mmCIF file of C-alpha atoms in Angstrom:
data_model
loop_
_atom_site.group_PDB
_atom_site.id
_atom_site.type_symbol
_atom_site.label_atom_id
_atom_site.label_comp_id
_atom_site.label_asym_id
_atom_site.label_seq_id
_atom_site.Cartn_x
_atom_site.Cartn_y
_atom_site.Cartn_z
ATOM 1 C CA MET L 804 -11.813 17.106 -10.379
ATOM 2 C CA ALA L 805 -8.321 15.568 -10.456
ATOM 3 C CA ASP L 806 -6.873 18.951 -11.469
ATOM 4 C CA TRP L 807 -8.627 20.655 -8.552
ATOM 5 C CA LEU L 808 -7.337 18.059 -6.081
ATOM 6 C CA THR L 809 -3.796 18.510 -7.394
ATOM 7 C CA ALA L 810 -3.982 22.308 -7.198
ATOM 8 C CA TYR L 811 -5.978 22.788 -3.990
ATOM 9 C CA GLY L 812 -5.919 19.581 -1.956
ATOM 10 C CA PRO L 813 -9.142 18.297 -0.300
ATOM 11 C CA LEU L 814 -12.396 19.759 -1.650
ATOM 12 C CA TRP L 815 -15.344 20.588 0.631
ATOM 13 C CA VAL L 816 -18.544 20.227 -1.422
ATOM 14 C CA VAL L 817 -21.484 21.952 0.283
ATOM 15 C CA ILE L 818 -25.096 22.644 -0.641
ATOM 16 C CA VAL L 819 -26.066 26.122 0.567
ATOM 17 C CA GLY L 820 -28.555 25.617 3.393
ATOM 18 C CA ALA L 821 -27.671 21.945 3.884
ATOM 19 C CA PRO L 822 -26.416 20.797 7.314
ATOM 20 C CA HIS L 823 -23.026 19.426 6.283
ATOM 21 C CA ALA L 824 -20.361 19.229 3.576
ATOM 22 C CA VAL L 825 -18.981 16.175 1.802
ATOM 23 C CA VAL L 826 -15.178 16.184 1.561
ATOM 24 C CA LEU L 827 -13.485 14.747 -1.534
ATOM 25 C CA SER L 828 -9.913 14.103 -0.364
ATOM 26 C CA GLY L 829 -8.289 11.880 -2.966
ATOM 27 C CA ILE L 830 -8.455 10.277 -6.407
ATOM 28 C CA SER L 831 -6.447 7.386 -7.848
ATOM 29 C CA GLY L 832 -6.356 5.299 -11.004
ATOM 30 C CA ASN L 833 -6.150 5.819 -14.751
ATOM 31 C CA LEU L 834 -8.117 9.017 -15.355
ATOM 32 C CA ALA L 835 -8.610 8.020 -18.998
ATOM 33 C CA ASP L 836 -10.488 4.914 -17.829
ATOM 34 C CA PRO L 837 -13.284 5.834 -15.371
ATOM 35 C CA ALA L 838 -13.811 2.156 -14.513
ATOM 36 C CA SER L 839 -10.340 2.058 -12.911
ATOM 37 C CA VAL L 840 -10.717 5.286 -10.914
ATOM 38 C CA VAL L 841 -11.452 5.396 -7.170
ATOM 39 C CA VAL L 842 -12.138 8.494 -5.059
ATOM 40 C CA HIS L 843 -11.803 9.019 -1.301
ATOM 41 C CA ILE L 844 -14.901 10.464 0.412
ATOM 42 C CA LEU L 845 -15.334 11.790 3.955
ATOM 43 C CA ASN L 846 -19.037 12.129 4.677
ATOM 44 C CA PRO L 847 -20.304 13.053 8.173
ATOM 45 C CA TRP L 848 -23.620 11.471 7.180
ATOM 46 C CA ASP L 849 -23.462 7.773 6.277
ATOM 47 C CA THR L 850 -26.009 7.435 3.475
ATOM 48 C CA ARG L 851 -25.535 3.661 3.572
ATOM 49 C CA VAL L 852 -27.242 3.353 6.982
ATOM 50 C CA ALA L 853 -31.036 3.305 7.247
ATOM 51 C CA PHE L 854 -32.640 5.091 10.201
ATOM 52 C CA ASP L 855 -36.101 5.859 11.579
ATOM 53 C CA ASN L 856 -38.081 9.099 11.128
ATOM 54 C CA ASP L 857 -37.501 10.578 14.583
ATOM 55 C CA PRO L 858 -36.459 14.223 13.887
ATOM 56 C CA VAL L 859 -34.320 14.438 17.041
ATOM 57 C CA THR L 860 -32.823 11.030 17.857
ATOM 58 C CA PHE L 861 -31.829 8.891 14.897
ATOM 59 C CA THR L 862 -31.915 5.143 15.393
ATOM 60 C CA PRO L 863 -29.390 3.738 14.817
ATOM 61 C CA PRO L 864 -26.989 6.667 15.435
ATOM 62 C CA ASN L 865 -25.287 7.850 12.259
ATOM 63 C CA GLN L 866 -21.489 7.874 12.549
ATOM 64 C CA GLY L 867 -20.573 9.058 9.048
ATOM 65 C CA TYR L 868 -17.898 7.314 7.017
ATOM 66 C CA ALA L 869 -14.546 7.688 5.260
ATOM 67 C CA ASP L 870 -13.987 5.265 2.392
ATOM 68 C CA TRP L 871 -12.739 4.745 -1.140
ATOM 69 C CA LEU L 872 -15.510 4.495 -3.744
ATOM 70 C CA SER L 873 -15.309 3.490 -7.364
ATOM 71 C CA PHE L 874 -16.034 6.418 -9.676
ATOM 72 C CA GLU L 875 -19.261 4.673 -10.703
ATOM 73 C CA GLU L 876 -20.398 4.488 -7.065
ATOM 74 C CA PHE L 877 -19.349 8.102 -6.519
ATOM 75 C CA ALA L 878 -21.316 9.312 -9.553
ATOM 76 C CA GLU L 879 -24.370 7.299 -8.531
ATOM 77 C CA ALA L 880 -24.299 8.608 -4.950
ATOM 78 C CA PHE L 881 -23.466 12.258 -5.632
ATOM 79 C CA GLY L 882 -24.170 12.896 -9.318
ATOM 80 C CA GLU L 883 -27.575 14.389 -8.576
ATOM 81 C CA MET L 884 -25.816 17.313 -6.892
ATOM 82 C CA ALA L 885 -24.901 18.600 -10.364
ATOM 83 C CA ALA L 886 -28.533 18.755 -11.517
ATOM 84 C CA ALA L 887 -29.741 22.273 -12.354
ATOM 85 C CA ASP L 888 -32.683 22.092 -9.943
ATOM 86 C CA TYR L 889 -30.886 20.382 -7.046
ATOM 87 C CA GLY L 890 -29.733 23.474 -5.173
ATOM 88 C CA ASN L 891 -27.046 26.098 -4.872
ATOM 89 C CA TRP L 892 -23.890 24.100 -4.265
ATOM 90 C CA ARG L 893 -20.333 25.294 -3.791
ATOM 91 C CA VAL L 894 -16.844 23.802 -3.722
ATOM 92 C CA LEU L 895 -14.622 25.130 -0.930
ATOM 93 C CA HIS L 896 -10.866 24.590 -0.706
ATOM 94 C CA LEU L 897 -7.712 25.876 0.911
ATOM 95 C CA PRO L 898 -5.596 28.506 -0.878
ATOM 96 C CA ALA L 899 -3.441 26.870 -3.535
ATOM 97 C CA SER L 900 -0.256 27.838 -1.693
ATOM 98 C CA ALA L 901 -1.450 26.042 1.438
ATOM 99 C CA ALA L 902 -3.014 22.952 -0.122
ATOM 100 C CA GLN L 903 -1.040 20.016 1.161
ATOM 101 C CA THR L 904 -2.374 16.547 1.781
ATOM 102 C CA GLN L 905 -0.446 15.752 4.926
ATOM 103 C CA ALA L 906 0.615 19.088 6.484
ATOM 104 C CA LEU L 907 -0.308 22.758 6.192
ATOM 105 C CA SER L 908 3.125 24.348 6.282
ATOM 106 C CA SER L 909 5.731 25.614 3.857
ATOM 107 C CA ALA L 910 8.098 22.843 4.927
ATOM 108 C CA GLY L 911 6.647 20.494 2.320
ATOM 109 C CA MET L 912 6.088 16.762 2.535
ATOM 110 C CA ARG L 913 7.996 14.935 5.254
ATOM 111 C CA LEU L 914 8.847 11.329 4.504
ATOM 112 C CA ALA L 915 9.334 8.825 7.308
ATOM 113 C CA PRO L 916 13.019 7.882 7.621
ATOM 114 C CA PRO L 917 13.894 4.367 6.403
ATOM 115 C CA PRO L 918 14.402 1.849 9.218
ATOM 116 C CA ALA L 919 17.959 0.794 9.963
ATOM 117 C CA ALA L 920 19.343 -2.009 7.795
ATOM 118 C CA ILE L 921 18.917 -5.529 9.169
ATOM 119 C CA ARG L 922 21.866 -7.877 8.869
ATOM 120 C CA ALA L 923 21.049 -11.588 9.082
ATOM 121 C CA LEU L 924 18.878 -11.644 12.206
ATOM 122 C CA ALA L 925 16.923 -14.761 13.118
ATOM 123 C CA LEU L 926 13.113 -14.471 13.075
ATOM 124 C CA GLU L 927 10.202 -16.287 14.687
ATOM 125 C CA GLN L 928 9.097 -19.503 12.987
ATOM 126 C CA THR L 929 5.650 -19.009 11.434
ATOM 127 C CA SER L 930 3.998 -19.735 8.089
ATOM 128 C CA THR L 931 0.875 -18.871 6.130
ATOM 129 C CA PRO L 932 -1.171 -20.837 3.578
ATOM 130 C CA GLY L 933 -0.673 -20.350 -0.157
ATOM 131 C CA GLU L 934 -2.897 -18.413 -2.537
ATOM 132 C CA THR L 935 -4.224 -18.765 -6.094
ATOM 133 C CA ARG L 936 -1.503 -17.823 -8.551
ATOM 134 C CA GLU L 937 -0.814 -17.054 -12.209
ATOM 135 C CA ALA L 938 2.191 -19.019 -13.501
ATOM 136 C CA ILE L 939 5.471 -17.332 -14.460
ATOM 137 C CA THR L 940 7.288 -19.332 -17.137
ATOM 138 C CA PRO L 941 10.102 -19.984 -17.212
ATOM 139 C CA SER L 942 10.939 -19.676 -13.530
ATOM 140 C CA ARG L 943 13.819 -17.310 -12.763
ATOM 141 C CA ILE L 944 15.099 -19.789 -10.139
ATOM 142 C CA VAL L 945 16.298 -23.161 -11.488
ATOM 143 C CA GLY L 946 14.408 -26.137 -10.060
ATOM 144 C CA THR L 947 11.438 -24.135 -8.742
ATOM 145 C CA ARG L 948 8.017 -22.976 -9.894
ATOM 146 C CA MET L 949 7.147 -19.286 -9.836
ATOM 147 C CA SER L 950 3.846 -17.432 -9.980
ATOM 148 C CA VAL L 951 2.490 -13.942 -9.461
ATOM 149 C CA LEU L 952 -0.366 -12.785 -7.231
ATOM 150 C CA ARG L 953 -2.232 -9.692 -8.351
ATOM 151 C CA GLY L 954 -4.844 -7.853 -6.320
ATOM 152 C CA GLY L 955 -6.243 -4.567 -5.125
ATOM 153 C CA ALA L 956 -8.346 -2.956 -2.426
ATOM 154 C CA GLY L 957 -9.440 0.655 -2.320
ATOM 155 C CA ALA L 958 -6.646 2.768 -3.795
ATOM 156 C CA CYS L 959 -3.981 0.087 -3.214
ATOM 157 C CA ARG L 960 -2.739 -2.358 -5.846
ATOM 158 C CA TRP L 961 -0.203 -5.162 -5.621
ATOM 159 C CA THR L 962 1.715 -7.533 -7.899
ATOM 160 C CA LEU L 963 3.584 -10.085 -5.785
ATOM 161 C CA ASP L 964 5.868 -12.885 -6.998
ATOM 162 C CA GLN L 965 5.559 -16.288 -5.309
ATOM 163 C CA LEU L 966 7.997 -19.238 -5.355
ATOM 164 C CA GLU L 967 7.423 -22.963 -4.778
ATOM 165 C CA GLY L 968 10.461 -25.134 -4.139
ATOM 166 C CA ARG L 969 13.888 -24.383 -2.733
ATOM 167 C CA LYS L 970 17.256 -23.381 -4.146
ATOM 168 C CA THR L 971 20.210 -25.436 -2.860
ATOM 169 C CA PRO L 972 23.723 -24.025 -2.372
ATOM 170 C CA ALA L 973 26.378 -24.715 -4.973
ATOM 171 C CA THR L 974 28.632 -26.272 -2.311
ATOM 172 C CA ALA L 975 27.896 -28.156 0.894
ATOM 173 C CA ALA L 976 26.397 -25.858 3.510
ATOM 174 C CA VAL L 977 28.046 -25.319 6.870
ATOM 175 C CA VAL L 978 25.269 -24.433 9.310
ATOM 176 C CA GLY L 979 24.779 -24.823 13.021
ATOM 177 C CA SER L 980 21.552 -26.805 12.755
ATOM 178 C CA ALA L 981 19.967 -28.965 10.064
ATOM 179 C CA ALA L 982 16.454 -28.240 11.350
ATOM 180 C CA ALA L 983 14.117 -26.615 8.855
ATOM 181 C CA ALA L 984 13.057 -23.047 9.601
ATOM 182 C CA GLN L 985 9.844 -21.271 8.590
ATOM 183 C CA VAL L 986 10.534 -17.530 8.709
ATOM 184 C CA ARG L 987 8.084 -14.620 8.506
ATOM 185 C CA ILE L 988 8.994 -11.009 7.702
ATOM 186 C CA VAL L 989 6.258 -8.459 8.421
ATOM 187 C CA LEU L 990 6.706 -5.191 6.513
ATOM 188 C CA ASP L 991 4.251 -2.903 8.304
ATOM 189 C CA ASP L 992 6.515 -0.104 9.564
ATOM 190 C CA TRP L 993 7.661 1.550 6.310
ATOM 191 C CA PRO L 994 7.451 3.165 3.747
ATOM 192 C CA ALA L 995 5.188 5.910 5.063
ATOM 193 C CA ILE L 996 4.613 9.631 5.087
ATOM 194 C CA ASP L 997 5.980 10.931 8.387
ATOM 195 C CA GLY L 998 3.363 10.535 11.113
ATOM 196 C CA ALA L 999 1.099 8.189 9.108
ATOM 197 C CA ALA L 1000 0.826 4.427 8.814
ATOM 198 C CA THR L 1001 2.263 2.551 5.859
ATOM 199 C CA PRO L 1002 -0.582 2.395 3.284
ATOM 200 C CA LEU L 1003 -0.314 -1.365 2.648
ATOM 201 C CA PRO L 1004 1.354 -3.814 5.064
ATOM 202 C CA VAL L 1005 2.974 -6.850 3.428
ATOM 203 C CA ALA L 1006 3.996 -10.191 4.967
ATOM 204 C CA LEU L 1007 6.636 -12.512 3.481
ATOM 205 C CA ASP L 1008 7.174 -16.137 4.515
ATOM 206 C CA PHE L 1009 10.074 -18.329 3.407
ATOM 207 C CA SER L 1010 11.639 -21.696 4.234
ATOM 208 C CA ALA L 1011 15.280 -22.498 5.006
ATOM 209 C CA ASP L 1012 16.627 -26.039 5.406
ATOM 210 C CA ASN L 1013 20.299 -26.989 5.807
ATOM 211 C CA GLY L 1014 21.508 -24.238 3.487
ATOM 212 C CA SER L 1015 18.664 -24.271 0.961
ATOM 213 C CA VAL L 1016 16.133 -21.433 0.732
ATOM 214 C CA GLY L 1017 12.765 -20.958 -0.971
ATOM 215 C CA ASP L 1018 9.008 -21.569 -0.671
ATOM 216 C CA ILE L 1019 8.456 -17.812 -0.675
ATOM 217 C CA ARG L 1020 4.916 -16.584 -0.073
ATOM 218 C CA ILE L 1021 4.208 -12.841 -0.184
ATOM 219 C CA ALA L 1022 0.779 -11.517 0.834
ATOM 220 C CA ALA L 1023 -0.775 -8.064 1.107
ATOM 221 C CA GLY L 1024 -2.484 -7.102 4.354
ATOM 222 C CA THR L 1025 -5.410 -4.769 4.984
ATOM 223 C CA PRO L 1026 -4.822 -1.283 3.512
ATOM 224 C CA SER L 1027 -4.713 1.607 5.979
ATOM 225 C CA ASN L 1028 -7.622 4.075 5.875
ATOM 226 C CA LEU L 1029 -5.746 6.943 4.222
ATOM 227 C CA ALA L 1030 -6.678 9.558 1.627
ATOM 228 C CA TYR L 1031 -4.118 8.165 -0.823
ATOM 229 C CA GLY L 1032 -3.000 4.811 -2.118
ATOM 230 C CA ILE L 1033 0.053 2.809 -3.106
ATOM 231 C CA GLU L 1034 1.119 0.242 -5.679
ATOM 232 C CA VAL L 1035 3.431 -2.528 -4.454
ATOM 233 C CA THR L 1036 5.460 -4.778 -6.756
ATOM 234 C CA ALA L 1037 7.489 -7.680 -5.314
ATOM 235 C CA ARG L 1038 10.035 -9.465 -7.546
ATOM 236 C CA ILE L 1039 12.033 -12.600 -6.677
ATOM 237 C CA ASP L 1040 15.498 -13.061 -8.250
ATOM 238 C CA ASP L 1041 18.452 -15.412 -7.913
ATOM 239 C CA ALA L 1042 21.505 -14.423 -5.871
ATOM 240 C CA ASP L 1043 25.008 -15.734 -5.183
ATOM 241 C CA ASP L 1044 25.548 -18.066 -2.234
ATOM 242 C CA VAL L 1045 26.611 -16.495 1.060
ATOM 243 C CA ARG L 1046 29.188 -18.426 3.137
ATOM 244 C CA GLY L 1047 28.018 -21.811 1.915
ATOM 245 C CA VAL L 1048 24.251 -21.211 2.071
ATOM 246 C CA ALA L 1049 21.904 -20.386 -0.800
ATOM 247 C CA ALA L 1050 20.470 -16.881 -1.161
ATOM 248 C CA LEU L 1051 17.556 -15.252 -2.984
ATOM 249 C CA LEU L 1052 16.727 -11.584 -3.537
ATOM 250 C CA VAL L 1053 13.266 -10.064 -3.071
ATOM 251 C CA THR L 1054 12.814 -6.462 -4.215
ATOM 252 C CA LEU L 1055 9.652 -4.604 -3.196
ATOM 253 C CA ASP L 1056 8.963 -1.354 -5.039
ATOM 254 C CA TYR L 1057 6.381 1.054 -3.591
ATOM 255 C CA ARG L 1058 4.759 3.830 -5.658
ATOM 256 C CA PHE L 1059 2.470 6.225 -3.784
ATOM 257 C CA SER L 1060 -0.556 7.735 -5.571
ATOM 258 C CA GLY L 1061 -3.146 10.429 -4.886
ATOM 259 C CA LEU L 1062 -0.883 12.850 -2.993
ATOM 260 C CA ALA L 1063 -1.375 16.510 -3.920
ATOM 261 C CA GLN L 1064 2.307 17.321 -3.329
ATOM 262 C CA GLY L 1065 3.603 14.559 -5.590
ATOM 263 C CA ASN L 1066 4.029 10.826 -5.232
ATOM 264 C CA PRO L 1067 7.260 9.419 -3.760
ATOM 265 C CA GLU L 1068 8.668 5.965 -4.509
ATOM 266 C CA ALA L 1069 10.438 3.634 -2.086
ATOM 267 C CA ARG L 1070 12.221 0.282 -2.164
ATOM 268 C CA ILE L 1071 12.806 -2.522 0.312
ATOM 269 C CA ALA L 1072 15.536 -4.994 -0.722
ATOM 270 C CA LEU L 1073 15.604 -8.342 1.085
ATOM 271 C CA ARG L 1074 18.250 -11.067 0.845
ATOM 272 C CA LEU L 1075 16.934 -14.378 2.177
ATOM 273 C CA LEU L 1076 19.520 -16.906 3.383
ATOM 274 C CA GLY L 1077 19.473 -20.696 3.607
ATOM 275 C CA ASP L 1078 20.238 -20.677 7.345
ATOM 276 C CA GLY L 1079 16.974 -18.881 8.211
ATOM 277 C CA ARG L 1080 18.414 -15.381 8.404
ATOM 278 C CA TYR L 1081 17.753 -12.384 6.174
ATOM 279 C CA GLU L 1082 19.008 -8.900 5.368
ATOM 280 C CA ARG L 1083 16.905 -5.803 4.695
ATOM 281 C CA ILE L 1084 17.846 -2.450 3.141
ATOM 282 C CA ASN L 1085 15.316 0.414 2.842
ATOM 283 C CA SER L 1086 15.553 3.529 0.681
ATOM 284 C CA TRP L 1087 13.518 6.319 -0.891
ATOM 285 C CA VAL L 1088 14.249 6.137 -4.637
ATOM 286 C CA ALA L 1089 12.161 9.123 -5.810
ATOM 287 C CA GLN L 1090 10.959 12.174 -3.888
ATOM 288 C CA PRO L 1091 8.634 15.030 -4.932
ATOM 289 C CA ALA L 1092 10.134 18.509 -5.113
ATOM 290 C CA GLY L 1093 10.320 19.978 -1.625
ATOM 291 C CA ALA L 1094 10.031 16.624 0.145
ATOM 292 C CA ALA L 1095 12.503 15.766 2.892
ATOM 293 C CA VAL L 1096 13.266 12.641 4.890
ATOM 294 C CA ALA L 1097 12.570 13.192 8.581
ATOM 295 C CA ALA L 1098 15.510 12.912 10.934
#
């Protein structure tokens, strides 16, 4: 099945004489471990909704569904289609030369251009509560405690460092205000395939107080409903002071999965400053053959 998706793109599975086809549009996970595999299904008939026996008007109306299912759920829901006495079923697909997940053209995959770099802009003052964490020992930042948050939803996975405590500058800070700042960075615009949403939005909160910086909380948002997934890794590292204020680096690596044309990789590098400002640099670090960054 994974080989077919790679070669042909989405698969239309139809029972001859049946009223509709089920589309298998993506697969993600370790194919050697079925328990870790998820598949993306587009079904015009939502088998999860019960309805009455009226042959004309179904109550409630059936809207179909598009969702990621574990391989176990997929096999349980559709495995009977492979039975010898079930019916004459067929798998339909596009020609191999035209099978592309995001566009049907010879231009290949088009990657959304990275946003312009951000240089020390002030942000709104907001914060979010903490989450359950697994300790990282020793901490990479002296005088703080670090942990890692792991999670997943659908075809998206994340491993996000967290930091409790603040790093102070090596020398006395020279800042315009001693007031503490709670800063939020919402990463929901990139990386993305051109024309699509970013698969997994991420929010980062940090504190700045008279030149010190820390209390970093990184959280994954709700994955977008796409036929592919992404793995996000966020790492917190120490950095040299910047003009008398402390600084920390946060590197977010994004690895796409489930794309028939190949899976690109992207990086967002953030430098958080002790005066409440931050810098952001975005880049594609790996591109499939034939992929191009949109202008």
